[in-house]
Every structure is written in structure tokens, then in C-alpha cells.
Amino acid sequence: MAFDLSRARRETPGCENVLHFNNAGAALMPHCVLDAVVNHLNLEAQIGGYEAAARAQESVERVYAAAAQLIGCEADEIAIIENATRAWDMAFYAIPFKPGDRILTAISEYASNYIAFLQVAQRTGAIIDVIPNDASGQVSLEALQNSIDDRVKLIAVTHVPTNGGLVNPAAAVGKIARDAGVLYLLDACQSVGQMPIDVNVIGCDMLSATGRKYLRGPRGTGFLYVRRPLIEQLEPPFLDLHAADWVAVNQYQIRSDARRFETWETNYAGKIGLGVAIDYARQWELTAIYARITALARQLRDQLMTLPNVVVQDLGEEQCGIVTFTVADKPSEQIKHTLSLSDINVSVSSLLYARLDMEVRGNLDFVRASVHYYNSEAEVDQFCRTLASIF
Ligand SMILES: *Cc1c(COP(=O)(O)O)cnc(C)c1O
């Protein structure tokens, strides 16, 4: 069945204003998400925040089942957290590390995660081992397999890095983790909403995701998945009266579902909006979404490659909707700024977001043009024509 692009664009108010290739930063929200968020804020203003939450209880609860359906788990394995970083942190900092425990990660690891590795390594004496890439630029499965020994406590990798089209072989990593009996934490921030994700196919124990990127949800939303048998073994780094009950003066009891990783106070409008965004994505179907995104990204890479002075920088065997490039002798920030004068949105991936990767590739930064299914082939043409005319 043909993809209904005109419906996708009609239901995305921002399409009228901008050529938005910053979907890996924050995608444009569809009408239904915007309305759900605004309506709930209005309700809070009109009848009170607690009262609005009570009245909207069903749509607030919906987000758990929606996220579970999206990634193939159960609703009680989902925690709704204000962003992917905190979601990831709540899992990572719950893992007890001893001196000599090894953390295996990959070159493309996201900066915030690596900073957390460094902090925990300094505190506990755990060791960070970075697995090299294979010739295609994805994490080397052979090197990962060869790094397994009984001191490995955790494999933590990023599925799709912030700074390029690379898709790491998350399921093959999961097979290695399972065979070795090692915990596996997947940063799926850029892949959830962009492609089909099934935690049982991937074989991860924990997964973090954000709302505002490929899911097209509101900012300040995200979620964490933790496999059920693991939940009660992971004591969250912070607790409050939502995560635990104060059962006696000197005693608390942590709840048994994944909401032990949440806090009591939260953005209800955002939570409702995230649920609506997930249901909306599932309506389009993630296989159809991914097929369209990869086709558009391929068109964009192909056209960029014909431009003089432009070098496409994406690595990997499988490439997704994040397209990165450089233009000879032109700083990426200048390109971003100049494009913005024509209402074209891109972002810049700097060294600071993925230092291991950017350092070895000798580039200070890339222009990142990330496409979504509601972008059009005509926009790809217009983007490349504009770029050619200004540089
Ligand atoms: C954006 C991003 C994050 C952080 O997500 P937040 O919701 O901003 O916390 C983590 N990992 C990757 C790969 C990202 O691109």
C-alpha cells in the first residue's frame, strides 16, 4: 500500500512553515499530540492539576500499554521518565559495580552515557572497554565476542548514534549478551519511533527512549524498559514516595514494577501526549515508517554525493534516517545558520556528543540532516538545490 504522504503532512502543522530535517533533534508533533497536550494543560488551568489528572486517568495510564506494545514488552516493565538520559541513568546507576567489573561499550556511544561510565568507573573501580568497529563502521561483533570473560558485568551500546546514519546490530549484540549471561543496556533514543523495535528480538535487558525525536511526542518525555525478572534486582539510585512505600518509621518497601524508577511528580500533559504519539506512530506502522525514512535518506545521500565539496559521513552496513555530511572549508555551524535563513532546519553534531567516534574520524563536527516519513521527496530536492546555491 502506498504511503499516504499528503495525510502525514496535513496532520503535521509545522510542515507549512519549515523544511524540517532536524527529526533526530526533535521531530514536528502531529496535531493529535499537540491537541492532547494543550487540552490537558487547559483542563489543569480550569479545574486544578490533581483533579485534571484524576479525570484524565485513562489517557495517563494509556502511555504504559502504548509503550509496551511499541517495543513488545509488558506495561509493568515500563517507566515513564522525563527524558532518555535519566531513563538510561536510572537503570545504569542501579547496577552494582565492583572493582575490576568490565563495562563493554562501542565507539559510537552517546556522550552522556560515556560520562556516566567514567563517573562510575572512578567511584567503583569498574573498567570501561571500548569495542572497536568493524570495517563497515558498526560495532565489531567478533571483537565483542572475543572480549567476553567472567568479569564482564554489562554491555551498553547505542543502537543508532546521535551523529550519523549507522544502525548498530543490536540483536546480534543481544545474542552475545544472552549467551554470556551478561546484562545488556540499549540506548534506543534514535531508533524508537524510527524503526520496528522488539525487546525480545533484540534481547536487551534494559532500553531507554525519548519522546520528542522519532516518536514525535512532546519535549521532556521519555521511557525506560526493564525486563521483569531484573526489576526487583535493580535498586534505583533515587527513591521517593512513588517509587517506595514508607511502611514503618524505619523502613521502606520499593515497588515491584518498573515505576520504581519514576518520581511522583511528573508532567501529566507530556505523559498523555507521549501516549498519543506512540499510538499515532503505531497507526502508521513502524515497518512502513522505516521503509519510507530509509528511502528518503538514501535519496538525500545520493543527491548530496553529486554536489561538489560535499562529503557524506554516514557509516555502517545498515543506514537510517540520520544523514550527516561536511562541506569543504565551511564550518557546520555556518551551514546550519545559512540554511535556517531559508527556513530549513538541520543540526550540528559536534565532537562533544560522541567524542570516541568524532576524534578518530578527525572531524570537529558534521551537519546532521535527519529525515522523517512526513518529509517529502520534493523537500529533499529543495534542500540539495538550496545547499548547492549557497555553498
Ligand atoms: C538524544 C540522545 C540521547 C538523549 O536523549 P534525551 O531525551 O535528550 O535525554 C541519548 N542517546 C542518543 C543516542 C541520543 O541521540
mmCIF file of C-alpha atoms and ligand atoms in Angstrom:
data_model
loop_
_atom_site.group_PDB
_atom_site.id
_atom_site.type_symbol
_atom_site.label_atom_id
_atom_site.label_comp_id
_atom_site.label_asym_id
_atom_site.label_seq_id
_atom_site.Cartn_x
_atom_site.Cartn_y
_atom_site.Cartn_z
ATOM 1 C CA MET A 1 0.000 0.000 0.000
ATOM 2 C CA ALA A 2 1.307 3.442 -0.918
ATOM 3 C CA PHE A 3 2.337 5.700 1.926
ATOM 4 C CA ASP A 4 -0.226 8.477 2.422
ATOM 5 C CA LEU A 5 2.234 11.350 2.425
ATOM 6 C CA SER A 6 -0.375 14.041 1.940
ATOM 7 C CA ARG A 7 -2.233 12.852 5.039
ATOM 8 C CA ALA A 8 1.008 12.774 7.038
ATOM 9 C CA ARG A 9 1.765 16.352 6.014
ATOM 10 C CA ARG A 10 -1.791 17.567 6.527
ATOM 11 C CA GLU A 11 -1.678 16.214 10.068
ATOM 12 C CA THR A 12 1.639 17.968 10.778
ATOM 13 C CA PRO A 13 1.059 21.702 11.182
ATOM 14 C CA GLY A 14 4.772 22.566 11.104
ATOM 15 C CA CYS A 15 5.100 21.323 7.514
ATOM 16 C CA GLU A 16 3.604 24.619 6.392
ATOM 17 C CA ASN A 17 6.363 26.661 7.989
ATOM 18 C CA VAL A 18 9.631 24.810 7.761
ATOM 19 C CA LEU A 19 11.594 22.232 5.865
ATOM 20 C CA HIS A 20 12.342 20.174 8.937
ATOM 21 C CA PHE A 21 15.390 17.909 8.709
ATOM 22 C CA ASN A 22 16.038 18.004 12.447
ATOM 23 C CA ASN A 23 13.972 14.995 13.414
ATOM 24 C CA ALA A 24 16.865 13.491 15.352
ATOM 25 C CA GLY A 25 16.789 16.669 17.458
ATOM 26 C CA ALA A 26 13.050 16.982 17.891
ATOM 27 C CA ALA A 27 10.519 15.951 15.245
ATOM 28 C CA LEU A 28 7.437 18.004 14.401
ATOM 29 C CA MET A 29 4.463 16.950 16.509
ATOM 30 C CA PRO A 30 1.303 15.851 14.725
ATOM 31 C CA HIS A 31 -1.986 17.660 15.501
ATOM 32 C CA CYS A 32 -3.275 14.887 17.731
ATOM 33 C CA VAL A 33 -0.263 15.111 20.070
ATOM 34 C CA LEU A 34 -0.384 18.888 20.208
ATOM 35 C CA ASP A 35 -4.108 18.851 20.962
ATOM 36 C CA ALA A 36 -3.758 16.226 23.687
ATOM 37 C CA VAL A 37 -1.053 18.250 25.460
ATOM 38 C CA VAL A 38 -2.778 21.619 25.113
ATOM 39 C CA ASN A 39 -6.152 20.223 26.138
ATOM 40 C CA HIS A 40 -4.730 18.736 29.286
ATOM 41 C CA LEU A 41 -2.936 21.962 30.219
ATOM 42 C CA ASN A 42 -6.228 23.779 29.726
ATOM 43 C CA LEU A 43 -8.007 21.283 31.926
ATOM 44 C CA GLU A 44 -5.391 21.781 34.644
ATOM 45 C CA ALA A 45 -5.919 25.531 34.474
ATOM 46 C CA GLN A 46 -9.679 25.164 34.615
ATOM 47 C CA ILE A 47 -10.255 22.547 37.311
ATOM 48 C CA GLY A 48 -6.889 22.045 39.057
ATOM 49 C CA GLY A 49 -3.889 19.844 38.353
ATOM 50 C CA TYR A 50 -4.743 16.908 40.636
ATOM 51 C CA GLU A 51 -8.353 16.971 39.550
ATOM 52 C CA ALA A 52 -7.346 17.070 35.886
ATOM 53 C CA ALA A 53 -5.040 14.089 36.421
ATOM 54 C CA ALA A 54 -7.866 12.153 38.023
ATOM 55 C CA ARG A 55 -10.237 12.975 35.196
ATOM 56 C CA ALA A 56 -7.646 12.029 32.572
ATOM 57 C CA GLN A 57 -6.504 8.895 34.377
ATOM 58 C CA GLU A 58 -7.254 6.606 31.467
ATOM 59 C CA SER A 59 -5.187 8.599 28.971
ATOM 60 C CA VAL A 60 -2.380 8.956 31.506
ATOM 61 C CA GLU A 61 -2.334 5.189 32.047
ATOM 62 C CA ARG A 62 -2.561 4.538 28.318
ATOM 63 C CA VAL A 63 1.076 5.538 27.801
ATOM 64 C CA TYR A 64 2.337 2.419 29.605
ATOM 65 C CA ALA A 65 0.399 -0.008 27.441
ATOM 66 C CA ALA A 66 1.224 2.013 24.330
ATOM 67 C CA ALA A 67 4.980 1.938 25.023
ATOM 68 C CA ALA A 68 4.782 -1.761 25.859
ATOM 69 C CA GLN A 69 3.011 -2.535 22.579
ATOM 70 C CA LEU A 70 5.534 -0.437 20.700
ATOM 71 C CA ILE A 71 8.544 -2.438 21.904
ATOM 72 C CA GLY A 72 6.977 -5.826 22.619
ATOM 73 C CA CYS A 73 7.003 -5.963 26.411
ATOM 74 C CA GLU A 74 4.507 -5.726 29.275
ATOM 75 C CA ALA A 75 3.142 -2.463 30.676
ATOM 76 C CA ASP A 76 4.615 -3.121 34.129
ATOM 77 C CA GLU A 77 8.093 -3.225 32.560
ATOM 78 C CA ILE A 78 7.797 0.444 31.512
ATOM 79 C CA ALA A 79 8.724 3.558 33.496
ATOM 80 C CA ILE A 80 7.829 6.970 32.097
ATOM 81 C CA ILE A 81 10.737 9.330 32.724
ATOM 82 C CA GLU A 82 11.298 12.913 31.625
ATOM 83 C CA ASN A 83 13.979 12.105 29.053
ATOM 84 C CA ALA A 84 16.041 9.252 27.686
ATOM 85 C CA THR A 85 19.153 10.231 29.599
ATOM 86 C CA ARG A 86 17.512 9.994 33.023
ATOM 87 C CA ALA A 87 15.768 6.806 31.945
ATOM 88 C CA TRP A 88 19.128 5.298 30.996
ATOM 89 C CA ASP A 89 20.713 6.658 34.200
ATOM 90 C CA MET A 90 18.074 5.111 36.436
ATOM 91 C CA ALA A 91 18.966 1.698 35.032
ATOM 92 C CA PHE A 92 22.714 2.179 34.776
ATOM 93 C CA TYR A 93 23.258 3.688 38.231
ATOM 94 C CA ALA A 94 21.193 0.872 39.750
ATOM 95 C CA ILE A 95 23.760 -1.711 38.662
ATOM 96 C CA PRO A 96 26.191 -2.537 41.485
ATOM 97 C CA PHE A 97 29.755 -2.453 40.134
ATOM 98 C CA LYS A 98 32.807 -3.811 41.926
ATOM 99 C CA PRO A 99 36.462 -3.044 41.232
ATOM 100 C CA GLY A 100 37.508 -4.876 38.074
ATOM 101 C CA ASP A 101 33.973 -5.321 36.712
ATOM 102 C CA ARG A 102 34.036 -4.611 32.990
ATOM 103 C CA ILE A 103 31.646 -2.417 31.024
ATOM 104 C CA LEU A 104 31.760 -3.154 27.294
ATOM 105 C CA THR A 105 30.652 -0.353 25.033
ATOM 106 C CA ALA A 106 31.149 0.818 21.452
ATOM 107 C CA ILE A 107 32.837 3.685 19.610
ATOM 108 C CA SER A 108 29.509 5.327 18.805
ATOM 109 C CA GLU A 109 28.408 5.608 22.435
ATOM 110 C CA TYR A 110 26.497 8.745 23.359
ATOM 111 C CA ALA A 111 28.348 11.331 25.426
ATOM 112 C CA SER A 112 26.040 11.307 28.456
ATOM 113 C CA ASN A 113 26.330 7.545 28.746
ATOM 114 C CA TYR A 114 30.097 7.631 28.494
ATOM 115 C CA ILE A 115 30.304 10.391 31.109
ATOM 116 C CA ALA A 116 28.295 8.139 33.417
ATOM 117 C CA PHE A 117 30.694 5.238 32.721
ATOM 118 C CA LEU A 118 33.597 7.499 33.653
ATOM 119 C CA GLN A 119 31.944 8.620 36.880
ATOM 120 C CA VAL A 120 31.065 5.074 37.920
ATOM 121 C CA ALA A 121 34.498 3.770 36.922
ATOM 122 C CA GLN A 122 36.102 6.454 39.101
ATOM 123 C CA ARG A 123 33.791 5.666 42.015
ATOM 124 C CA THR A 124 33.843 1.880 41.908
ATOM 125 C CA GLY A 125 36.956 0.734 40.074
ATOM 126 C CA ALA A 126 34.921 -0.717 37.225
ATOM 127 C CA ILE A 127 36.709 -0.762 33.860
ATOM 128 C CA ILE A 128 35.414 0.641 30.572
ATOM 129 C CA ASP A 129 36.349 -1.357 27.484
ATOM 130 C CA VAL A 130 35.513 0.147 24.122
ATOM 131 C CA ILE A 131 34.905 -2.447 21.419
ATOM 132 C CA PRO A 132 36.307 -1.367 18.038
ATOM 133 C CA ASN A 133 34.206 -1.025 14.900
ATOM 134 C CA ASP A 134 34.287 -3.481 12.027
ATOM 135 C CA ALA A 135 35.209 -2.354 8.506
ATOM 136 C CA SER A 136 31.681 -1.045 7.870
ATOM 137 C CA GLY A 137 31.772 1.196 10.929
ATOM 138 C CA GLN A 138 29.351 -0.704 13.137
ATOM 139 C CA VAL A 139 30.437 -2.298 16.409
ATOM 140 C CA SER A 140 32.525 -5.375 15.651
ATOM 141 C CA LEU A 141 30.616 -8.470 16.747
ATOM 142 C CA GLU A 142 33.743 -10.546 16.545
ATOM 143 C CA ALA A 143 35.661 -8.194 18.819
ATOM 144 C CA LEU A 144 32.706 -8.064 21.191
ATOM 145 C CA GLN A 145 32.512 -11.851 21.341
ATOM 146 C CA ASN A 146 36.255 -12.068 21.936
ATOM 147 C CA SER A 147 36.029 -9.555 24.788
ATOM 148 C CA ILE A 148 33.628 -11.643 26.823
ATOM 149 C CA ASP A 149 35.018 -13.068 30.034
ATOM 150 C CA ASP A 150 33.630 -13.592 33.510
ATOM 151 C CA ARG A 151 34.493 -10.063 34.603
ATOM 152 C CA VAL A 152 32.087 -8.507 32.085
ATOM 153 C CA LYS A 153 29.169 -7.062 34.029
ATOM 154 C CA LEU A 154 27.436 -5.014 31.378
ATOM 155 C CA ILE A 155 27.225 -4.479 27.646
ATOM 156 C CA ALA A 156 25.926 -0.976 26.992
ATOM 157 C CA VAL A 157 25.686 0.262 23.420
ATOM 158 C CA THR A 158 23.846 2.878 21.423
ATOM 159 C CA HIS A 159 21.544 1.462 18.752
ATOM 160 C CA VAL A 160 21.581 4.496 16.461
ATOM 161 C CA PRO A 161 24.176 7.123 17.368
ATOM 162 C CA THR A 162 23.325 10.789 17.566
ATOM 163 C CA ASN A 163 25.859 11.667 14.858
ATOM 164 C CA GLY A 164 25.123 9.538 11.820
ATOM 165 C CA GLY A 165 23.101 7.023 9.859
ATOM 166 C CA LEU A 166 24.735 3.996 11.463
ATOM 167 C CA VAL A 167 22.439 1.317 12.900
ATOM 168 C CA ASN A 168 24.353 -0.949 15.242
ATOM 169 C CA PRO A 169 23.462 -4.668 15.087
ATOM 170 C CA ALA A 170 21.507 -4.571 18.346
ATOM 171 C CA ALA A 171 20.040 -8.075 18.068
ATOM 172 C CA ALA A 172 23.399 -9.692 17.317
ATOM 173 C CA VAL A 173 24.822 -7.888 20.352
ATOM 174 C CA GLY A 174 21.868 -9.237 22.332
ATOM 175 C CA LYS A 175 22.683 -12.797 21.293
ATOM 176 C CA ILE A 176 26.237 -12.393 22.568
ATOM 177 C CA ALA A 177 24.973 -10.852 25.826
ATOM 178 C CA ARG A 178 22.470 -13.652 26.389
ATOM 179 C CA ASP A 179 24.922 -16.428 25.599
ATOM 180 C CA ALA A 180 27.344 -14.855 28.068
ATOM 181 C CA GLY A 181 24.692 -14.189 30.707
ATOM 182 C CA VAL A 182 25.671 -10.512 30.800
ATOM 183 C CA LEU A 183 23.366 -7.517 31.371
ATOM 184 C CA TYR A 184 22.580 -5.569 28.209
ATOM 185 C CA LEU A 185 21.511 -1.916 28.273
ATOM 186 C CA LEU A 186 20.499 -0.425 24.929
ATOM 187 C CA ASP A 187 20.271 3.299 24.224
ATOM 188 C CA ALA A 188 17.468 3.277 21.667
ATOM 189 C CA CYS A 189 16.884 7.002 21.740
ATOM 190 C CA GLN A 190 17.185 7.491 17.965
ATOM 191 C CA SER A 191 15.743 4.147 16.899
ATOM 192 C CA VAL A 192 12.454 4.003 18.819
ATOM 193 C CA GLY A 193 9.801 5.551 16.580
ATOM 194 C CA GLN A 194 12.047 5.315 13.543
ATOM 195 C CA MET A 195 12.104 1.524 13.074
ATOM 196 C CA PRO A 196 10.390 -1.561 14.486
ATOM 197 C CA ILE A 197 11.804 -2.418 17.911
ATOM 198 C CA ASP A 198 11.103 -5.653 19.760
ATOM 199 C CA VAL A 199 12.985 -6.111 23.002
ATOM 200 C CA ASN A 200 12.661 -9.883 22.753
ATOM 201 C CA VAL A 201 14.150 -9.968 19.276
ATOM 202 C CA ILE A 202 16.931 -7.615 20.389
ATOM 203 C CA GLY A 203 17.453 -9.468 23.628
ATOM 204 C CA CYS A 204 18.220 -6.402 25.741
ATOM 205 C CA ASP A 205 17.514 -6.287 29.466
ATOM 206 C CA MET A 206 17.066 -2.522 29.651
ATOM 207 C CA LEU A 207 16.262 0.051 26.985
ATOM 208 C CA SER A 208 15.911 3.829 27.046
ATOM 209 C CA ALA A 209 13.945 6.017 24.635
ATOM 210 C CA THR A 210 12.860 9.608 24.273
ATOM 211 C CA GLY A 211 9.543 11.140 23.266
ATOM 212 C CA ARG A 212 10.483 14.141 21.178
ATOM 213 C CA LYS A 213 12.669 12.574 18.498
ATOM 214 C CA TYR A 214 11.372 9.963 16.037
ATOM 215 C CA LEU A 215 8.267 9.307 18.146
ATOM 216 C CA ARG A 216 7.112 12.901 17.525
ATOM 217 C CA GLY A 217 5.998 13.316 21.128
ATOM 218 C CA PRO A 218 6.297 16.376 23.342
ATOM 219 C CA ARG A 219 9.626 17.508 24.746
ATOM 220 C CA GLY A 220 10.511 16.433 28.280
ATOM 221 C CA THR A 221 9.231 12.876 27.881
ATOM 222 C CA GLY A 222 10.913 9.504 27.629
ATOM 223 C CA PHE A 223 10.732 5.982 28.923
ATOM 224 C CA LEU A 224 12.709 3.084 30.315
ATOM 225 C CA TYR A 225 12.110 -0.611 29.769
ATOM 226 C CA VAL A 226 13.440 -3.140 32.267
ATOM 227 C CA ARG A 227 12.907 -6.873 31.793
ATOM 228 C CA ARG A 228 10.623 -8.102 34.549
ATOM 229 C CA PRO A 229 12.911 -10.589 36.373
ATOM 230 C CA LEU A 230 15.526 -7.861 36.614
ATOM 231 C CA ILE A 231 13.308 -5.109 38.020
ATOM 232 C CA GLU A 232 13.418 -6.266 41.623
ATOM 233 C CA GLN A 233 17.160 -6.854 41.450
ATOM 234 C CA LEU A 234 17.827 -3.240 40.481
ATOM 235 C CA GLU A 235 17.600 -0.766 43.311
ATOM 236 C CA PRO A 236 17.031 2.692 41.837
ATOM 237 C CA PRO A 237 19.707 5.299 42.654
ATOM 238 C CA PHE A 238 16.950 7.612 43.957
ATOM 239 C CA LEU A 239 13.733 6.750 45.733
ATOM 240 C CA ASP A 240 10.681 8.756 46.654
ATOM 241 C CA LEU A 241 7.177 8.047 47.952
ATOM 242 C CA HIS A 242 6.068 6.926 44.496
ATOM 243 C CA ALA A 243 8.979 4.539 43.992
ATOM 244 C CA ALA A 244 8.673 3.156 47.508
ATOM 245 C CA ASP A 245 6.195 2.986 50.400
ATOM 246 C CA TRP A 246 7.201 4.182 53.847
ATOM 247 C CA VAL A 247 5.884 1.108 55.600
ATOM 248 C CA ALA A 248 7.257 1.701 59.113
ATOM 249 C CA VAL A 249 9.170 4.565 60.671
ATOM 250 C CA ASN A 250 12.498 2.956 59.852
ATOM 251 C CA GLN A 251 11.503 1.016 56.817
ATOM 252 C CA TYR A 252 10.548 1.438 53.202
ATOM 253 C CA GLN A 253 9.466 -1.012 50.561
ATOM 254 C CA ILE A 254 10.304 -0.418 46.912
ATOM 255 C CA ARG A 255 7.508 -1.127 44.477
ATOM 256 C CA SER A 256 7.877 -4.206 42.362
ATOM 257 C CA ASP A 257 7.112 -2.832 38.895
ATOM 258 C CA ALA A 258 9.244 -0.609 36.667
ATOM 259 C CA ARG A 259 7.627 2.505 38.119
ATOM 260 C CA ARG A 260 10.168 2.198 40.920
ATOM 261 C CA PHE A 261 12.396 4.171 38.518
ATOM 262 C CA GLU A 262 9.928 7.072 38.304
ATOM 263 C CA THR A 263 9.247 10.040 40.555
ATOM 264 C CA TRP A 264 5.889 11.097 41.938
ATOM 265 C CA GLU A 265 5.713 14.470 40.258
ATOM 266 C CA THR A 266 5.596 14.406 36.529
ATOM 267 C CA ASN A 267 4.341 16.280 33.501
ATOM 268 C CA TYR A 268 0.868 14.837 33.009
ATOM 269 C CA ALA A 269 0.220 16.678 29.759
ATOM 270 C CA GLY A 270 3.509 15.328 28.442
ATOM 271 C CA LYS A 271 2.703 11.816 29.548
ATOM 272 C CA ILE A 272 -0.667 11.918 27.805
ATOM 273 C CA GLY A 273 0.964 13.409 24.715
ATOM 274 C CA LEU A 274 3.597 10.680 24.654
ATOM 275 C CA GLY A 275 0.897 8.006 24.742
ATOM 276 C CA VAL A 276 -0.928 9.674 21.864
ATOM 277 C CA ALA A 277 2.332 9.982 19.901
ATOM 278 C CA ILE A 278 3.097 6.279 20.332
ATOM 279 C CA ASP A 279 -0.408 5.241 19.290
ATOM 280 C CA TYR A 280 -0.128 7.549 16.291
ATOM 281 C CA ALA A 281 3.208 6.022 15.239
ATOM 282 C CA ARG A 282 1.756 2.525 15.575
ATOM 283 C CA GLN A 283 -1.129 3.524 13.330
ATOM 284 C CA TRP A 284 1.334 4.308 10.565
ATOM 285 C CA GLU A 285 3.146 1.039 11.313
ATOM 286 C CA LEU A 286 6.798 1.049 12.145
ATOM 287 C CA THR A 287 7.843 -1.089 9.179
ATOM 288 C CA ALA A 288 6.172 1.372 6.798
ATOM 289 C CA ILE A 289 7.684 4.317 8.673
ATOM 290 C CA TYR A 290 11.176 2.835 8.486
ATOM 291 C CA ALA A 291 10.854 1.907 4.810
ATOM 292 C CA ARG A 292 9.871 5.460 3.950
ATOM 293 C CA ILE A 293 12.549 7.056 6.139
ATOM 294 C CA THR A 294 15.350 4.922 4.723
ATOM 295 C CA ALA A 295 14.215 5.590 1.147
ATOM 296 C CA LEU A 296 14.203 9.356 1.733
ATOM 297 C CA ALA A 297 17.582 9.206 3.460
ATOM 298 C CA ARG A 298 19.021 7.224 0.554
ATOM 299 C CA GLN A 299 17.714 9.829 -1.882
ATOM 300 C CA LEU A 300 19.261 12.563 0.234
ATOM 301 C CA ARG A 301 22.657 10.823 0.439
ATOM 302 C CA ASP A 302 22.654 10.100 -3.294
ATOM 303 C CA GLN A 303 21.893 13.707 -4.168
ATOM 304 C CA LEU A 304 24.374 15.112 -1.664
ATOM 305 C CA MET A 305 27.094 12.934 -3.172
ATOM 306 C CA THR A 306 26.640 14.654 -6.524
ATOM 307 C CA LEU A 307 27.373 18.071 -5.009
ATOM 308 C CA PRO A 308 30.955 19.291 -5.273
ATOM 309 C CA ASN A 309 32.733 19.765 -1.931
ATOM 310 C CA VAL A 310 30.111 17.774 -0.013
ATOM 311 C CA VAL A 311 31.187 14.570 1.747
ATOM 312 C CA VAL A 312 28.552 12.266 3.229
ATOM 313 C CA GLN A 313 29.854 10.951 6.540
ATOM 314 C CA ASP A 314 27.492 8.111 7.470
ATOM 315 C CA LEU A 315 28.945 4.755 8.474
ATOM 316 C CA GLY A 316 27.584 1.254 8.776
ATOM 317 C CA GLU A 317 26.089 -1.642 6.892
ATOM 318 C CA GLU A 318 22.536 -0.549 7.621
ATOM 319 C CA GLN A 319 21.822 3.184 7.465
ATOM 320 C CA CYS A 320 18.783 5.007 8.812
ATOM 321 C CA GLY A 321 17.202 8.453 8.542
ATOM 322 C CA ILE A 322 20.096 10.411 10.027
ATOM 323 C CA VAL A 323 22.239 11.844 7.237
ATOM 324 C CA THR A 324 25.484 13.593 8.097
ATOM 325 C CA PHE A 325 27.824 15.481 5.821
ATOM 326 C CA THR A 326 30.531 18.087 5.674
ATOM 327 C CA VAL A 327 31.183 20.808 3.118
ATOM 328 C CA ALA A 328 34.828 21.533 2.363
ATOM 329 C CA ASP A 329 36.126 24.659 4.123
ATOM 330 C CA LYS A 330 32.711 25.541 5.536
ATOM 331 C CA PRO A 331 32.053 25.238 9.267
ATOM 332 C CA SER A 332 28.949 23.165 10.007
ATOM 333 C CA GLU A 333 27.503 25.920 12.213
ATOM 334 C CA GLN A 334 27.672 28.340 9.306
ATOM 335 C CA ILE A 335 25.847 25.884 7.060
ATOM 336 C CA LYS A 336 23.164 25.385 9.672
ATOM 337 C CA HIS A 337 22.752 29.110 10.116
ATOM 338 C CA THR A 338 22.616 29.853 6.402
ATOM 339 C CA LEU A 339 20.040 27.123 5.797
ATOM 340 C CA SER A 340 17.939 28.485 8.658
ATOM 341 C CA LEU A 341 17.605 31.766 6.761
ATOM 342 C CA SER A 342 15.624 29.746 4.183
ATOM 343 C CA ASP A 343 13.516 28.080 6.923
ATOM 344 C CA ILE A 344 15.461 24.843 6.580
ATOM 345 C CA ASN A 345 16.211 23.100 9.867
ATOM 346 C CA VAL A 346 19.265 20.927 10.409
ATOM 347 C CA SER A 347 21.508 20.472 13.407
ATOM 348 C CA VAL A 348 25.216 20.115 14.035
ATOM 349 C CA SER A 349 26.751 17.005 15.595
ATOM 350 C CA SER A 350 29.806 18.101 17.474
ATOM 351 C CA LEU A 351 32.749 16.312 18.995
ATOM 352 C CA LEU A 352 31.127 16.679 22.408
ATOM 353 C CA TYR A 353 28.196 14.370 21.609
ATOM 354 C CA ALA A 354 30.193 11.320 20.537
ATOM 355 C CA ARG A 355 33.843 12.004 21.229
ATOM 356 C CA LEU A 356 35.219 8.493 20.666
ATOM 357 C CA ASP A 357 33.788 8.432 17.178
ATOM 358 C CA MET A 358 34.466 12.036 16.175
ATOM 359 C CA GLU A 359 38.053 12.042 17.420
ATOM 360 C CA VAL A 360 39.144 9.048 15.374
ATOM 361 C CA ARG A 361 37.469 10.432 12.282
ATOM 362 C CA GLY A 362 39.353 13.676 12.626
ATOM 363 C CA ASN A 363 36.332 15.911 12.169
ATOM 364 C CA LEU A 364 35.247 18.557 14.596
ATOM 365 C CA ASP A 365 31.627 18.360 13.576
ATOM 366 C CA PHE A 366 29.104 17.294 10.930
ATOM 367 C CA VAL A 367 25.932 18.823 9.578
ATOM 368 C CA ARG A 368 23.109 16.464 10.530
ATOM 369 C CA ALA A 369 20.045 16.341 8.274
ATOM 370 C CA SER A 370 17.618 13.817 9.737
ATOM 371 C CA VAL A 371 14.505 12.949 7.760
ATOM 372 C CA HIS A 372 11.136 11.604 8.855
ATOM 373 C CA TYR A 373 8.292 9.936 7.000
ATOM 374 C CA TYR A 374 6.354 13.198 6.657
ATOM 375 C CA ASN A 375 9.211 14.800 4.751
ATOM 376 C CA SER A 376 8.775 14.751 1.002
ATOM 377 C CA GLU A 377 10.948 13.879 -1.972
ATOM 378 C CA ALA A 378 10.397 17.473 -3.102
ATOM 379 C CA GLU A 379 11.904 18.695 0.173
ATOM 380 C CA VAL A 380 14.997 16.573 -0.428
ATOM 381 C CA ASP A 381 15.349 18.204 -3.863
ATOM 382 C CA GLN A 382 14.800 21.653 -2.435
ATOM 383 C CA PHE A 383 17.319 21.004 0.329
ATOM 384 C CA CYS A 384 20.042 19.968 -2.100
ATOM 385 C CA ARG A 385 19.278 22.812 -4.508
ATOM 386 C CA THR A 386 19.466 25.329 -1.671
ATOM 387 C CA LEU A 387 22.721 23.862 -0.403
ATOM 388 C CA ALA A 388 24.220 23.928 -3.906
ATOM 389 C CA SER A 389 23.173 27.535 -4.408
ATOM 390 C CA ILE A 390 24.711 28.849 -1.202
ATOM 391 C CA PHE A 391 27.952 26.843 -0.949
HETATM 392 C C1 LIG B 1 19.305 12.477 22.104
HETATM 393 C C2 LIG B 1 20.035 11.253 22.536
HETATM 394 C C3 LIG B 1 20.042 10.876 23.875
HETATM 395 C C4 LIG B 1 19.478 11.742 24.962
HETATM 396 O O1 LIG B 1 18.080 11.813 24.952
HETATM 397 P P1 LIG B 1 17.376 12.870 25.882
HETATM 398 O O2 LIG B 1 15.929 12.587 25.751
HETATM 399 O O3 LIG B 1 17.788 14.199 25.377
HETATM 400 O O4 LIG B 1 17.874 12.643 27.260
HETATM 401 C C5 LIG B 1 20.644 9.684 24.213
HETATM 402 N N1 LIG B 1 21.228 8.917 23.287
HETATM 403 C C6 LIG B 1 21.252 9.247 21.983
HETATM 404 C C7 LIG B 1 21.903 8.341 21.001
HETATM 405 C C8 LIG B 1 20.665 10.431 21.556
HETATM 406 O O5 LIG B 1 20.701 10.783 20.280
#
